[in-house]
CSV table of C-alpha atoms in Angstrom, one decimal:
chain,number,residue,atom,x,y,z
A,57,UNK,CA,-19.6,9.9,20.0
A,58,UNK,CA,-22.8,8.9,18.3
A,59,UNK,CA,-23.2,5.9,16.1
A,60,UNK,CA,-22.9,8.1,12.7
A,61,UNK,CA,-19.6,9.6,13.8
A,62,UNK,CA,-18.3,6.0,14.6
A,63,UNK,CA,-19.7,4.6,11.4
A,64,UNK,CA,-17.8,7.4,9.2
A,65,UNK,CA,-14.1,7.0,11.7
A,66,UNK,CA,-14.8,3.4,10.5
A,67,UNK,CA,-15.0,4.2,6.8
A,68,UNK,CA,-12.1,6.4,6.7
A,69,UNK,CA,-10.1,3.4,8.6
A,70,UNK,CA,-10.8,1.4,6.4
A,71,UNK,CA,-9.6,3.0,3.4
A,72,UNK,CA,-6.6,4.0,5.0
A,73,UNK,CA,-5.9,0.4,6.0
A,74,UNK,CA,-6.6,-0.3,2.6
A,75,UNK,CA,-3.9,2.3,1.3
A,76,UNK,CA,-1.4,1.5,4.1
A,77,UNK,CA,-1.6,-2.4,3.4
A,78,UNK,CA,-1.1,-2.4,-0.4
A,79,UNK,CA,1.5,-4.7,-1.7
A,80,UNK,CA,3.3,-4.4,-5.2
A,81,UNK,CA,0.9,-7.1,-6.6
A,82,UNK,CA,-2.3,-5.5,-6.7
A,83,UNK,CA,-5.1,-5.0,-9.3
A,84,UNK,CA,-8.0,-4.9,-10.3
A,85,UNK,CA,-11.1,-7.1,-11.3
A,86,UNK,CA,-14.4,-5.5,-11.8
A,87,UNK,CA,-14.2,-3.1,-9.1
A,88,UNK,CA,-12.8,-5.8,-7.1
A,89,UNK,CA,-9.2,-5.1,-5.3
A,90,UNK,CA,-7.1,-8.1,-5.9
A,91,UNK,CA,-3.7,-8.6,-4.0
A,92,UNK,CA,-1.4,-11.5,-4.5
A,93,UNK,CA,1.4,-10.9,-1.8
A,94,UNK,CA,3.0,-14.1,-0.8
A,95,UNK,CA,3.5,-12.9,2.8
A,96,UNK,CA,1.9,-13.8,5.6
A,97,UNK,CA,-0.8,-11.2,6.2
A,98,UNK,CA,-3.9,-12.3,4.1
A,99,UNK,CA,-5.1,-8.3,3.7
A,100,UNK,CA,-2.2,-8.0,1.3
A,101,UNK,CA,-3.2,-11.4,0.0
A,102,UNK,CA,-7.4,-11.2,-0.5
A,103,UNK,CA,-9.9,-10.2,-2.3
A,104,UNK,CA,-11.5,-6.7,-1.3
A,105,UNK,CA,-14.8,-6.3,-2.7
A,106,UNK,CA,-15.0,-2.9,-3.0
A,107,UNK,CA,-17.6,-2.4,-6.0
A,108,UNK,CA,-20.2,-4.4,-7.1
A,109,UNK,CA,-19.0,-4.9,-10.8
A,110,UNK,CA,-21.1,-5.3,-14.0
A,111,UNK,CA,-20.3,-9.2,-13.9
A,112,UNK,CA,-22.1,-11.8,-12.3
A,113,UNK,CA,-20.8,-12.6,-8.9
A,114,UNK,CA,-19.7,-16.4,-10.7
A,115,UNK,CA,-18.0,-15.1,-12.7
A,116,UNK,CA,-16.1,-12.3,-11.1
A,117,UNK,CA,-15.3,-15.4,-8.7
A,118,UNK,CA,-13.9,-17.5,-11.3
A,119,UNK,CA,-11.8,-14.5,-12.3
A,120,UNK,CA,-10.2,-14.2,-8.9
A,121,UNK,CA,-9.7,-17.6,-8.6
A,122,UNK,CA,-7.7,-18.1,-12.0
A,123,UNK,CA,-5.4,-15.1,-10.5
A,124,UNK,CA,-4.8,-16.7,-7.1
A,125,UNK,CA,-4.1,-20.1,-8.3
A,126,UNK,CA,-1.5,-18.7,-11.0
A,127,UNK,CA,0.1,-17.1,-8.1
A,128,UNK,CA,0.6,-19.9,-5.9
A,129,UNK,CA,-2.2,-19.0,-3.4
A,130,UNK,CA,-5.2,-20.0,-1.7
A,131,UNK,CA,-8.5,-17.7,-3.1
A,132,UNK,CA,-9.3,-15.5,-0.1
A,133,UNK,CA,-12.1,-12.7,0.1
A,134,UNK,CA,-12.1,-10.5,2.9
A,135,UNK,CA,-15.7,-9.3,4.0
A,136,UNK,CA,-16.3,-5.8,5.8
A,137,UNK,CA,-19.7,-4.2,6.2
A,138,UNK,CA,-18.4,-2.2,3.0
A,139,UNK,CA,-18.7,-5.2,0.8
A,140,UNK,CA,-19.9,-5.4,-2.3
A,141,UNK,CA,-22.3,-6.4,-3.4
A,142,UNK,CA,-23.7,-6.1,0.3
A,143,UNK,CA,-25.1,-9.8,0.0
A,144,UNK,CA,-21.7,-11.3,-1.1
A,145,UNK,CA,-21.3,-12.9,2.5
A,146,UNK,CA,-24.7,-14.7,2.5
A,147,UNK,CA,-23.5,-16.1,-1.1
A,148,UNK,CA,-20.3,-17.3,0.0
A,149,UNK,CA,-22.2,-18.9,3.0
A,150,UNK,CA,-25.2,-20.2,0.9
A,151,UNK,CA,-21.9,-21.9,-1.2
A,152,UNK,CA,-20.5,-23.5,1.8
A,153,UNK,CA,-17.1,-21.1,2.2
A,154,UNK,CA,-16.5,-21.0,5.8
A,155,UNK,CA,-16.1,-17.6,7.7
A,156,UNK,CA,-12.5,-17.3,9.7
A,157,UNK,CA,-10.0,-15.0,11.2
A,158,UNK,CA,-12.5,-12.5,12.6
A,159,UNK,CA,-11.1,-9.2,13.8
A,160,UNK,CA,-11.8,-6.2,15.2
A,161,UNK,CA,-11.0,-2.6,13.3
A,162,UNK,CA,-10.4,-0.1,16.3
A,163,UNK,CA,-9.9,3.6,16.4
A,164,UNK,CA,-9.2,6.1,18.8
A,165,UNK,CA,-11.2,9.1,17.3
A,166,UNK,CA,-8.3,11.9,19.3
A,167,UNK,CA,-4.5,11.8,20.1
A,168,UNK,CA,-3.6,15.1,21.8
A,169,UNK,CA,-4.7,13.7,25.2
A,170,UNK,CA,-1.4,10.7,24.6
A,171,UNK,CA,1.2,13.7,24.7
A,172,UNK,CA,3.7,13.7,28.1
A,173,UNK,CA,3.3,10.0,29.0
A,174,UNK,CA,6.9,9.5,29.2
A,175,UNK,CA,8.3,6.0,29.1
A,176,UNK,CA,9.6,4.2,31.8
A,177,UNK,CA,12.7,4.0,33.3
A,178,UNK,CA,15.9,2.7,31.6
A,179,UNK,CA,13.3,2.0,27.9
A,180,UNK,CA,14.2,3.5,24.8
A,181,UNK,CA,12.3,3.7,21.3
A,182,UNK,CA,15.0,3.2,18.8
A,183,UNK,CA,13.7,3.5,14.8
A,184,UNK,CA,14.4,1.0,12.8
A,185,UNK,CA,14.3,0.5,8.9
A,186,UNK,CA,11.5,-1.8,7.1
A,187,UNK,CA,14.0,-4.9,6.3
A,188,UNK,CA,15.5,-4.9,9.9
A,189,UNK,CA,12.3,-4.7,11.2
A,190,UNK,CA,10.4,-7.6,9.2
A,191,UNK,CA,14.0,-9.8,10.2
A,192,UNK,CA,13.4,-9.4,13.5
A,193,UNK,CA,9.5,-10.0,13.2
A,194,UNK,CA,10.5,-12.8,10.9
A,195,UNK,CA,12.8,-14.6,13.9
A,196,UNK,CA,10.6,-14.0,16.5
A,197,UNK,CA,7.6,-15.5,15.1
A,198,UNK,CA,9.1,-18.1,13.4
A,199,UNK,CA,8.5,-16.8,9.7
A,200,UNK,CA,9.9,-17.6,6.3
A,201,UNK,CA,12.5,-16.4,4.3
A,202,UNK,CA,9.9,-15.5,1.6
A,203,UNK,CA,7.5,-14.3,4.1
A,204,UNK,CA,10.5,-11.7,5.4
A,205,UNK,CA,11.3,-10.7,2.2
A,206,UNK,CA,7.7,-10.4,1.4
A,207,UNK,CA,6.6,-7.6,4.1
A,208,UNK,CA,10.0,-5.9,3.9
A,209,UNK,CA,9.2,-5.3,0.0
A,210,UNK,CA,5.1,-4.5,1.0
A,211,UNK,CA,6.2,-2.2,3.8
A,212,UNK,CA,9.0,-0.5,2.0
A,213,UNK,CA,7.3,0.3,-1.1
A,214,UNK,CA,4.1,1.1,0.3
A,215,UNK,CA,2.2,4.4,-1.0
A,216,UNK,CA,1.8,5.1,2.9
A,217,UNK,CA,5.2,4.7,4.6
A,218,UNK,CA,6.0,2.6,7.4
A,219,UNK,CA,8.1,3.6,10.4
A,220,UNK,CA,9.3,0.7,12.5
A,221,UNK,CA,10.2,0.6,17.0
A,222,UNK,CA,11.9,-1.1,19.3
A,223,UNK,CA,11.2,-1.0,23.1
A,224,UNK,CA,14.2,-1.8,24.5
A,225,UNK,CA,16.0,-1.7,27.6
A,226,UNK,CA,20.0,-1.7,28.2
A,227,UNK,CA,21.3,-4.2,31.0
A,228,UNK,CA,24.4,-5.9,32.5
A,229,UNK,CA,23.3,-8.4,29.6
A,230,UNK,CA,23.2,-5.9,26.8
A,231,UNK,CA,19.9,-4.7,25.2
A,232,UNK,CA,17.3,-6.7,25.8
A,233,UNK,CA,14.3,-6.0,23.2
A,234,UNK,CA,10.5,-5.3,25.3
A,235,UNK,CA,8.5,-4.9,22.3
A,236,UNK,CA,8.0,-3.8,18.4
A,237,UNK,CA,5.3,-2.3,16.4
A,238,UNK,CA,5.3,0.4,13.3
A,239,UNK,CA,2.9,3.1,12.7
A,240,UNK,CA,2.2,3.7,8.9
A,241,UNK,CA,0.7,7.6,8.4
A,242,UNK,CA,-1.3,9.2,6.4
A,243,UNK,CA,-2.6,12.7,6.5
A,244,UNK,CA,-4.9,13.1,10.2
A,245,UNK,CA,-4.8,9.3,10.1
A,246,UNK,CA,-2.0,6.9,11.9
A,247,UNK,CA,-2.4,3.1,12.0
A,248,UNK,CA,-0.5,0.8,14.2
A,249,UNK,CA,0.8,-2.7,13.1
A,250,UNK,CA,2.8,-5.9,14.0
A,251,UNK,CA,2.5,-4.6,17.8
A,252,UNK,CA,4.4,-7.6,19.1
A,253,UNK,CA,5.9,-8.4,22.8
A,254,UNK,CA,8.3,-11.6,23.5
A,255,UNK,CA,7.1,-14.5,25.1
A,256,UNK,CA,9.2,-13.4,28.2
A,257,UNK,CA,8.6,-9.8,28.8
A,258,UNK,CA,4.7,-10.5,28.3
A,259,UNK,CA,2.0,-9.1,30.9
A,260,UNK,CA,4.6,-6.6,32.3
A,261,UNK,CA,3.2,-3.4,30.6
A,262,UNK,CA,5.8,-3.1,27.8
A,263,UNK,CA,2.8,-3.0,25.1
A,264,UNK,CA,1.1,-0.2,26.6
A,265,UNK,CA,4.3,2.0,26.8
A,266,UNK,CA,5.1,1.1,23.5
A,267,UNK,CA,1.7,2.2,22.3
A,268,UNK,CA,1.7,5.4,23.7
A,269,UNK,CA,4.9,6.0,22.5
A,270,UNK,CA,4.1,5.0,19.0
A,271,UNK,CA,0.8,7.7,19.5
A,272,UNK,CA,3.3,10.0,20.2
A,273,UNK,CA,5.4,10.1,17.8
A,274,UNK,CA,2.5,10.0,15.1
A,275,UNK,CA,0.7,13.1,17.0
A,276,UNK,CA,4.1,15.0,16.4
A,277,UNK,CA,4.1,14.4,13.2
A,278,UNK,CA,0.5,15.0,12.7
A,279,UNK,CA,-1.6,12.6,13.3
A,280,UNK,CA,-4.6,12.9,14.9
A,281,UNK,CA,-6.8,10.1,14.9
A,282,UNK,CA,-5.6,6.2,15.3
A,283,UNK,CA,-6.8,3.0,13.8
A,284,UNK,CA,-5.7,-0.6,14.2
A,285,UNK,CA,-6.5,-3.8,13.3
A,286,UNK,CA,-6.5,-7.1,16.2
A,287,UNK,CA,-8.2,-10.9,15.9
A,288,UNK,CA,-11.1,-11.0,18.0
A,289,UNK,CA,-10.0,-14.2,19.8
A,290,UNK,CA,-6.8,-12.5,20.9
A,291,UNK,CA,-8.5,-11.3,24.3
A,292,UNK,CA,-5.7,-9.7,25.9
A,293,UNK,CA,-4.7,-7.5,22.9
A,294,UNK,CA,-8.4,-6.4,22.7
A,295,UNK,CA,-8.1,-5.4,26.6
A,296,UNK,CA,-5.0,-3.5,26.0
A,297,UNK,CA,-5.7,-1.5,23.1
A,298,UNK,CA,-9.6,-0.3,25.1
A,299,UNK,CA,-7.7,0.8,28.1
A,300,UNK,CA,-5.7,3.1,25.9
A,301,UNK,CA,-9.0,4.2,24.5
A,302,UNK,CA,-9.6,2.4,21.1
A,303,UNK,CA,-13.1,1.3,20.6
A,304,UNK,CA,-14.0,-0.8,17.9
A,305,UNK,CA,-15.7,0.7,14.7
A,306,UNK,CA,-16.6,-2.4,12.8
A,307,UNK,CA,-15.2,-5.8,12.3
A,308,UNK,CA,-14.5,-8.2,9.2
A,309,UNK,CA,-13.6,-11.7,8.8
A,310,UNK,CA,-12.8,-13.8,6.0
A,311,UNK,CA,-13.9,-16.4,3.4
A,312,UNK,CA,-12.4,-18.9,1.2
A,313,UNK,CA,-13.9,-22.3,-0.1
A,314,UNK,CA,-13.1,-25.4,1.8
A,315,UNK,CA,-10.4,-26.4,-0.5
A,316,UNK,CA,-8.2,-23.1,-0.2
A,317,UNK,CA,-8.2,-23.6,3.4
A,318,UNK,CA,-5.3,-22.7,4.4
């Protein structure tokens, strides 16, 4: 794949991330994409620059930040190499907003080739609705009540819906639960989210199978062509998701001035 072809499968993941990660609070500013989600993910709580607005940068800033700090939140803009104006960065820097929380957008530009990896032994992929699933997110990682409630609302109202896994396996011991993620489709596209294994049943391979099955079941339904979204510190992630043949398309981090540091 030449560097045009990757730069346009990075276009179209991002506006599908954008469409799949839309929460109920969510307008508009100038051309800019405001969200105001109270949850933990800051893409549903950020600024997305998508246009370059007839304002002066100031001023659209000022806007923003009146909206956030009604809403409880810290002022957040997420910057992407679709950012605009293209020399918002270099403003924010020049102003002394640190960059943070880089990350990676991946895509796997086929899916046909995932079809008849079967899982393993004695692992099932049960379905799972969008409030049991953000509960059981929620108590593994330690999250708040309002954050819970927050991505069960997001997820379950979002314009691109959300299915939600479990890996699991049955034992002596009862079910024992190897790994979770959701895949959120739309049209050709499938993105994968909150891929998450438990501290004990880490390094074992449960991601992987869980992956592939998630490809699966989008390719059944459809999909051809994944995206996903990963921190660019979190090394073994970013190892995981190449071997299964995701190579990254662009990458983003964001912004926010020293005080909303959060």
């Amino acid at each position: 794949m030449d560097a045009a072809e990757l730069a346009e499968l990075g276009r179209q993941a991002e506006q599908a991330g954008l469409n799949a990660t839309s929460p109920p609070q969510e307008s508009r500013i100038e051309g800019w994409l405001i969200r105001l989600s109270p949850g933990q993910a800051k893409r549903a709580r950020c600024i997305n620059a998508l246009e370059p607005g007839s304002l002066p940068v100031e001023e659209l800033l000022a806007r923003c930040a009146r909206s956030f700090h009604a809403a409880g939140l810290p002022l957040v803009v997420r910057i992407t190499p679709f950012t605009q104006p293209p020399e918002l960065d270099a403003l924010l820097a020049a102003k002394g907003w640190p960059a943070y929380d880089a990350a990676e957008v991946l895509v796997r530009p086929r899916l046909d080739d995932v079809m008849g990896w079967p899982l393993p032994r004695g692992q099932v992929l049960h379905a799972v609705d969008a409030l049991d699933f953000a509960r059981q997110m929620g108590e593994l990682k330690g999250s708040s009540a309002l954050e819970v409630q927050s991505q069960a609302e997001r997820q379950s109202q979002s314009p691109v819906p959300y299915q939600g896994f479990w890996l699991r396996r049955n034992t002596i011991r009862g079910w024992e639960l190897l790994a979770c993620g959701q895949i959120a489709r739309e049209g050709d596209w499938v993105g994968l989210y909150d891929i998450y294994t438990p501290a004990p049943f880490r390094g074992q391979g449960h991601a992987r199978s869980l992956c592939l099955a998630l490809l699966q079941q989008a390719c059944a339904q459809g999909a051809r062509r994944a995206y996903l979204q990963v921190g660019e510190a979190n090394a073994p992630a970013l190892a995981l998701y190449r071997g299964l043949g995701f190579q990254q398309a662009y990458r983003y981090h964001f912004r926010s001035p020293p005080q909303d540091l959060r």
